[in-house]
Coordinates of C-alpha atoms and ligand atoms in Angstrom, one line a residue:
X71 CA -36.9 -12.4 -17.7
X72 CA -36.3 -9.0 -18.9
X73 CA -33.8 -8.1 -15.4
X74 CA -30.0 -7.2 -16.4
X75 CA -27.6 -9.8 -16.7
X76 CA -25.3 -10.1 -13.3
X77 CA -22.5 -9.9 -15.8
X78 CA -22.2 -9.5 -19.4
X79 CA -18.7 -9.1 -21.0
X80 CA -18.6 -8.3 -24.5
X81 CA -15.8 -8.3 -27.3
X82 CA -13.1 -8.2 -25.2
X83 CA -9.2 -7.9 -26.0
X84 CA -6.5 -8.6 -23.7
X85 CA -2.9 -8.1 -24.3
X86 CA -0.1 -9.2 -21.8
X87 CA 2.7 -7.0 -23.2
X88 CA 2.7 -7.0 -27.3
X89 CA 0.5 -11.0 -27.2
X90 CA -2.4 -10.9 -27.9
X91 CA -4.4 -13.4 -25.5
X92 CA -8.5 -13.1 -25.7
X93 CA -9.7 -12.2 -28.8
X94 CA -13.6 -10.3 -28.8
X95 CA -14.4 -12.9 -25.5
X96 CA -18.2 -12.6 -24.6
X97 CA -19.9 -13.9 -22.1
X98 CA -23.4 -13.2 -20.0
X99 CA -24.5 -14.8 -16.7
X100 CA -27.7 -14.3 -15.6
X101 CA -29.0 -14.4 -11.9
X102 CA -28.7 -17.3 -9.9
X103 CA -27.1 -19.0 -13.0
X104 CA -23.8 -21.0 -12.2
X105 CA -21.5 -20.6 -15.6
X106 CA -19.0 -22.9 -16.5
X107 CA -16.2 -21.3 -18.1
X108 CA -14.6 -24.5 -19.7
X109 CA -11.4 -25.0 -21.9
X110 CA -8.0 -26.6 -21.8
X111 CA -4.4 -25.7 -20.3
X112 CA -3.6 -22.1 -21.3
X113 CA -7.1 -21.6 -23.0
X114 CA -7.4 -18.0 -21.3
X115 CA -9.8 -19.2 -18.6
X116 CA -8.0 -17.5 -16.1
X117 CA -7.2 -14.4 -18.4
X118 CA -11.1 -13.7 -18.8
X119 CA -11.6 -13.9 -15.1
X120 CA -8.6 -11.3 -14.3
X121 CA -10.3 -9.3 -17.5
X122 CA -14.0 -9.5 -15.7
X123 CA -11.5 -8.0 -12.4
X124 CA -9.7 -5.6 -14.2
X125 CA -6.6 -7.4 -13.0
X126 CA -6.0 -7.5 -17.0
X127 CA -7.6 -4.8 -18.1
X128 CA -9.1 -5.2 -21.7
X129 CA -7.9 -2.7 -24.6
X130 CA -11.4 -3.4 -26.2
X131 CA -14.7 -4.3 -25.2
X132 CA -16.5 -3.5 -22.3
X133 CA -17.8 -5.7 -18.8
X134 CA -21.5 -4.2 -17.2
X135 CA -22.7 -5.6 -13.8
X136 CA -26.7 -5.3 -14.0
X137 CA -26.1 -2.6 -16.6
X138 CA -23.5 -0.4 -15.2
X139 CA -20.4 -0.8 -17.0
X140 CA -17.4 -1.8 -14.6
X141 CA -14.7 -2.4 -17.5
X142 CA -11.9 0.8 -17.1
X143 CA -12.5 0.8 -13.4
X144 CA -9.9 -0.1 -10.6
X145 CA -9.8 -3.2 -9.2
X146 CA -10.8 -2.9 -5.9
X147 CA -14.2 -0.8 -7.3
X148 CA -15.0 -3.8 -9.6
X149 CA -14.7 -6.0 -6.3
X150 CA -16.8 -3.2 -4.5
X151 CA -19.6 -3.1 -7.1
X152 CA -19.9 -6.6 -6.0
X153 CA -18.0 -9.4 -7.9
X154 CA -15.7 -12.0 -5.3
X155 CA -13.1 -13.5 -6.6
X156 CA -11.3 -16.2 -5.8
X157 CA -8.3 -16.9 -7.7
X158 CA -6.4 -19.8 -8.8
X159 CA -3.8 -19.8 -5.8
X160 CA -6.7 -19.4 -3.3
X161 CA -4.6 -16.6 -1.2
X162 CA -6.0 -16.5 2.5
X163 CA -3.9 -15.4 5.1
X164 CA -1.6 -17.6 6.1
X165 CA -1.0 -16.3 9.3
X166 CA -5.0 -15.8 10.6
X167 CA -7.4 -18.0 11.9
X168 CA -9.7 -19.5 9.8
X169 CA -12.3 -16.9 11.7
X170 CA -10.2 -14.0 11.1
X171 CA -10.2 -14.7 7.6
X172 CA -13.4 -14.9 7.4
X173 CA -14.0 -11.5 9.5
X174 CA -11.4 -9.8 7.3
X175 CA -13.8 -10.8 4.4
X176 CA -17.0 -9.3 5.6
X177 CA -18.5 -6.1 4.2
X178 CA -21.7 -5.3 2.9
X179 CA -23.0 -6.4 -0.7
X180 CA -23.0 -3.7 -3.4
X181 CA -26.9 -3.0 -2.6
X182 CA -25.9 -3.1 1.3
X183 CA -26.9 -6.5 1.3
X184 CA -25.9 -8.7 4.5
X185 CA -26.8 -12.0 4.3
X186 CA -23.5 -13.5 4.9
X187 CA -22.7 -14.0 8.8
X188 CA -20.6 -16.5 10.6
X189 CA -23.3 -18.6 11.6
X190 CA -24.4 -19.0 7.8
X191 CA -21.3 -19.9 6.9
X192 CA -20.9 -22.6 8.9
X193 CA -24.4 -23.7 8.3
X194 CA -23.3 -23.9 4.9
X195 CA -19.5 -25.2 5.8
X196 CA -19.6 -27.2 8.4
X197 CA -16.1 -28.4 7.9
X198 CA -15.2 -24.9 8.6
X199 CA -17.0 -24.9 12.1
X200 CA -14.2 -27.0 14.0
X201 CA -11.3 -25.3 12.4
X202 CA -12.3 -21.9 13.5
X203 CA -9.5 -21.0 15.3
X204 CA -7.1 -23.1 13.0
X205 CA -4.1 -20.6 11.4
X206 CA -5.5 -20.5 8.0
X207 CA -1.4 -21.5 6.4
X208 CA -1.8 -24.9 8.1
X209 CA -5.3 -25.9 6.5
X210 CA -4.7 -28.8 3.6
X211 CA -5.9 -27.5 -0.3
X212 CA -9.4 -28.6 0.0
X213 CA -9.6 -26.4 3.3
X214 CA -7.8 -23.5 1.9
X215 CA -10.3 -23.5 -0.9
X216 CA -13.6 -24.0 0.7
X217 CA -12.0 -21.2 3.5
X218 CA -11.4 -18.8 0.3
X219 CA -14.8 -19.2 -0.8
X220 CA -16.6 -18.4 2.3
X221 CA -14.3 -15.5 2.9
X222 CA -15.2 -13.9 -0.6
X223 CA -19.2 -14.9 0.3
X224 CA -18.8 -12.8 3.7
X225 CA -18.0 -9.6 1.5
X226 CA -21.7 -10.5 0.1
X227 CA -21.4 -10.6 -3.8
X228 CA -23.7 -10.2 -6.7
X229 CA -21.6 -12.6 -8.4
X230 CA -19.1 -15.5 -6.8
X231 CA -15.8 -16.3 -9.6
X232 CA -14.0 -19.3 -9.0
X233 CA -10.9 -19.7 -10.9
X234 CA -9.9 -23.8 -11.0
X235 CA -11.5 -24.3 -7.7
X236 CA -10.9 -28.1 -8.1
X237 CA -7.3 -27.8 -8.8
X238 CA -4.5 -30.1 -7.1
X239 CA -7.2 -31.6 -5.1
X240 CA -8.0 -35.1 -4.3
X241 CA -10.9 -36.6 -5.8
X242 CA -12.7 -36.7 -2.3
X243 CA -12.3 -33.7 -2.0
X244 CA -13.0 -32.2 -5.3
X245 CA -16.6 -34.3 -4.9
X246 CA -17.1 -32.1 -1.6
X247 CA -16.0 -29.0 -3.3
X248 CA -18.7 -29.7 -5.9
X249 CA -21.5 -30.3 -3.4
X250 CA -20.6 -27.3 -1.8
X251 CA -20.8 -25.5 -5.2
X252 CA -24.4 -27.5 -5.5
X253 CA -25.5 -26.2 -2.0
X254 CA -24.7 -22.7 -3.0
X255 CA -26.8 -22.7 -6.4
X256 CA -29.4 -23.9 -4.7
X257 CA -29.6 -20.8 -2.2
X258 CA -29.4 -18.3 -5.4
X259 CA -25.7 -17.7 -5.2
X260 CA -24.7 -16.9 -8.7
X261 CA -21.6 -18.3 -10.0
X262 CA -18.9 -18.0 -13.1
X263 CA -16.6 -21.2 -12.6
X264 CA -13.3 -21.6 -15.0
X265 CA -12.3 -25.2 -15.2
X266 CA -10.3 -27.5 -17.3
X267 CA -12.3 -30.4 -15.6
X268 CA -15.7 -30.9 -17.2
X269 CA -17.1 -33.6 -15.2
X270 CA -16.6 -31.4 -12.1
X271 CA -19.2 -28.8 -14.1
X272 CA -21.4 -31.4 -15.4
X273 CA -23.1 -31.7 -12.4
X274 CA -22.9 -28.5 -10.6
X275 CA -23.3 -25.6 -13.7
X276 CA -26.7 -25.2 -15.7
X277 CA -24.6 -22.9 -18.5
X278 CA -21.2 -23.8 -20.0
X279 CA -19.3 -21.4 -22.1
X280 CA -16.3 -22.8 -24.3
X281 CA -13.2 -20.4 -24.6
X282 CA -10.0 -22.1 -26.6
X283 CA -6.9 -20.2 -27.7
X284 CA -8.0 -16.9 -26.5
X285 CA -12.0 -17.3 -28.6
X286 CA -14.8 -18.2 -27.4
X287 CA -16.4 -21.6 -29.1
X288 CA -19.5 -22.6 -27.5
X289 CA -22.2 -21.2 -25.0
X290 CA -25.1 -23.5 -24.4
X291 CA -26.8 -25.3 -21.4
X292 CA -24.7 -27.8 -19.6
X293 CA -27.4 -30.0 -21.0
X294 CA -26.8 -29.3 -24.6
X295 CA -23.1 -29.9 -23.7
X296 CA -23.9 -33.1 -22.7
X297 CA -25.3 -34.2 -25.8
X298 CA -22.9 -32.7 -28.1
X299 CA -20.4 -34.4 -28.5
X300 CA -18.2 -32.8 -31.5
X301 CA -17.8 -29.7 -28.8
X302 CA -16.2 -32.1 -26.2
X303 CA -14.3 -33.7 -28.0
X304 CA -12.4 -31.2 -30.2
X305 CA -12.3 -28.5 -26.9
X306 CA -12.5 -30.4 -23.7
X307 CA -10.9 -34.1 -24.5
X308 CA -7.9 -34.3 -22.9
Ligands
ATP633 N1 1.4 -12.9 -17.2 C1 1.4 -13.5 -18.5 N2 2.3 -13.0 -19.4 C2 2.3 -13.5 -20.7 N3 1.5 -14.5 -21.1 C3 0.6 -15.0 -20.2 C4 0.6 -14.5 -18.8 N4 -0.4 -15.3 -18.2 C5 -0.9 -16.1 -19.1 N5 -0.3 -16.0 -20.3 C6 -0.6 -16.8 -21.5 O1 -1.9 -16.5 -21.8 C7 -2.6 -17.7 -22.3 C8 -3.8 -17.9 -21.5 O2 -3.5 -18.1 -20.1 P1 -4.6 -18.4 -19.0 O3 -3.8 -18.4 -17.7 O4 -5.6 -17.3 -19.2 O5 -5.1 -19.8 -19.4 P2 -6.1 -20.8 -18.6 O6 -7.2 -21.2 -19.5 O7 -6.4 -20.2 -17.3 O8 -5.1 -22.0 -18.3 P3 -4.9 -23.0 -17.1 O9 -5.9 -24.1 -17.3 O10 -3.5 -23.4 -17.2 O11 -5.2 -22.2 -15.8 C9 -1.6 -18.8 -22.2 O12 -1.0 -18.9 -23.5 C10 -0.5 -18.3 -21.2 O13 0.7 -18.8 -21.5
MG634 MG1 -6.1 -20.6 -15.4

């Protein structure tokens, strides 16, 4: 157990303008951990994530992949050292086919990893399969999102960051999302998931980490989450 964390962000400070938004945020995953990054409405769930990108760079504290510190780079070398990202809005391409979003996605893993083809992925999304040639702008929000994640596994990352991936979807479709999310633990993918909605992380995550009003409050097992009850209430009750 001695290999590098996937990600480890430590002590970091974001600013939007003169506000002050995350204050000294830490958080670690480890390999083929998926993280639930948990809080409420405005918490700084997405903040973190677009700190982890360098989409908000931090003015303190630092962000290593397996060692190698990625904080200060450009955005497009933190996504080429191997972390996907799939933001709140989703953003595919309206315009392509599902397939050509997916093609536009692929590229080799940081380590020239390639274990992501178009016949994996819709092993592991069939729903995908029969809307291949579907113009991605027309797919409904569960589509979209199950779309944006298999375009971001095609580029083959070390580490998978889904920001609300449940949101403004129907609860039919947020159970499929999470069984998706099951499947790809199970086959090592490593995750960091930020969610307001708990019970779609109870089952799915092995770690939570708490973040409220810009701290972070709690890092445990999802199990220890479970049981504690103070932590729920006073961070995730609704
Ligand atoms: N571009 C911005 N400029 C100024 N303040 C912002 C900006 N984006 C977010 N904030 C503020 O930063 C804080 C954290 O926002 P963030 O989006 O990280 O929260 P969140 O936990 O993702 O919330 P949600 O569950 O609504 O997605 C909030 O108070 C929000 O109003
Ligand atoms: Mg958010």
């Amino acid at each position: 157990m001695s290999e590098q964390p996937t990600i480890e962000a430590s002590d970091l400070d974001v600013y939007y303008g003169t506000s002050q938004i995350l204050f000294g945020v830490g958080l670690s995953v480890q390999k083929g951990d998926t993280m639930a990054l948990l809080g409420r409405n405005g918490a700084g769930k997405s903040t973190t994530m677009k700190a982890i990108m360098g989409l908000a760079p931090p003015r303190r504290g630092s962000v290593s992949m397996r060692g190698r510190v990625i904080s200060g780079l450009k955005p497009h070398h933190i996504a080429r050292a191997g972390l996907g990202f799939v933001p709140e809005d989703r953003q595919v391409f309206p315009e392509h086919t599902v397939e050509d979003n997916l093609l536009i996605g692929r590229k080799k893993g940081p380590d020239g990893e390639d274990e992501w083809s178009l016949k994996r992925i819709y092993e592991v999304f069939p729903l995908l399969e029969p809307l291949r040639y579907r113009i991605a702008g027309r797919l409904s929000g569960g589509e979209q999102q199950m779309l944006a994640m298999a375009r971001t596994l095609m580029g083959n990352p070390a580490l998978l960051l889904l920001d609300e991936p449940s949101e403004g979807l129907a609860p039919i479709i947020v159970q499929r999302i999470a069984e998706l999310l099951q499947q790809l633990r199970s086959i090592g993918v490593t995750i960091l998931i930020a969610e307001q909605n708990m019970h779609f992380c109870l089952g799915l995550a092995n770690r939570a980490t708490v973040i409220d009003k810009g701290q972070i409050v709690y890092s445990a097992s999802i199990e220890e989450l479970k049981r504690n009850d103070e932590v729920r209430q006073r961070y995730l009750a609704l």
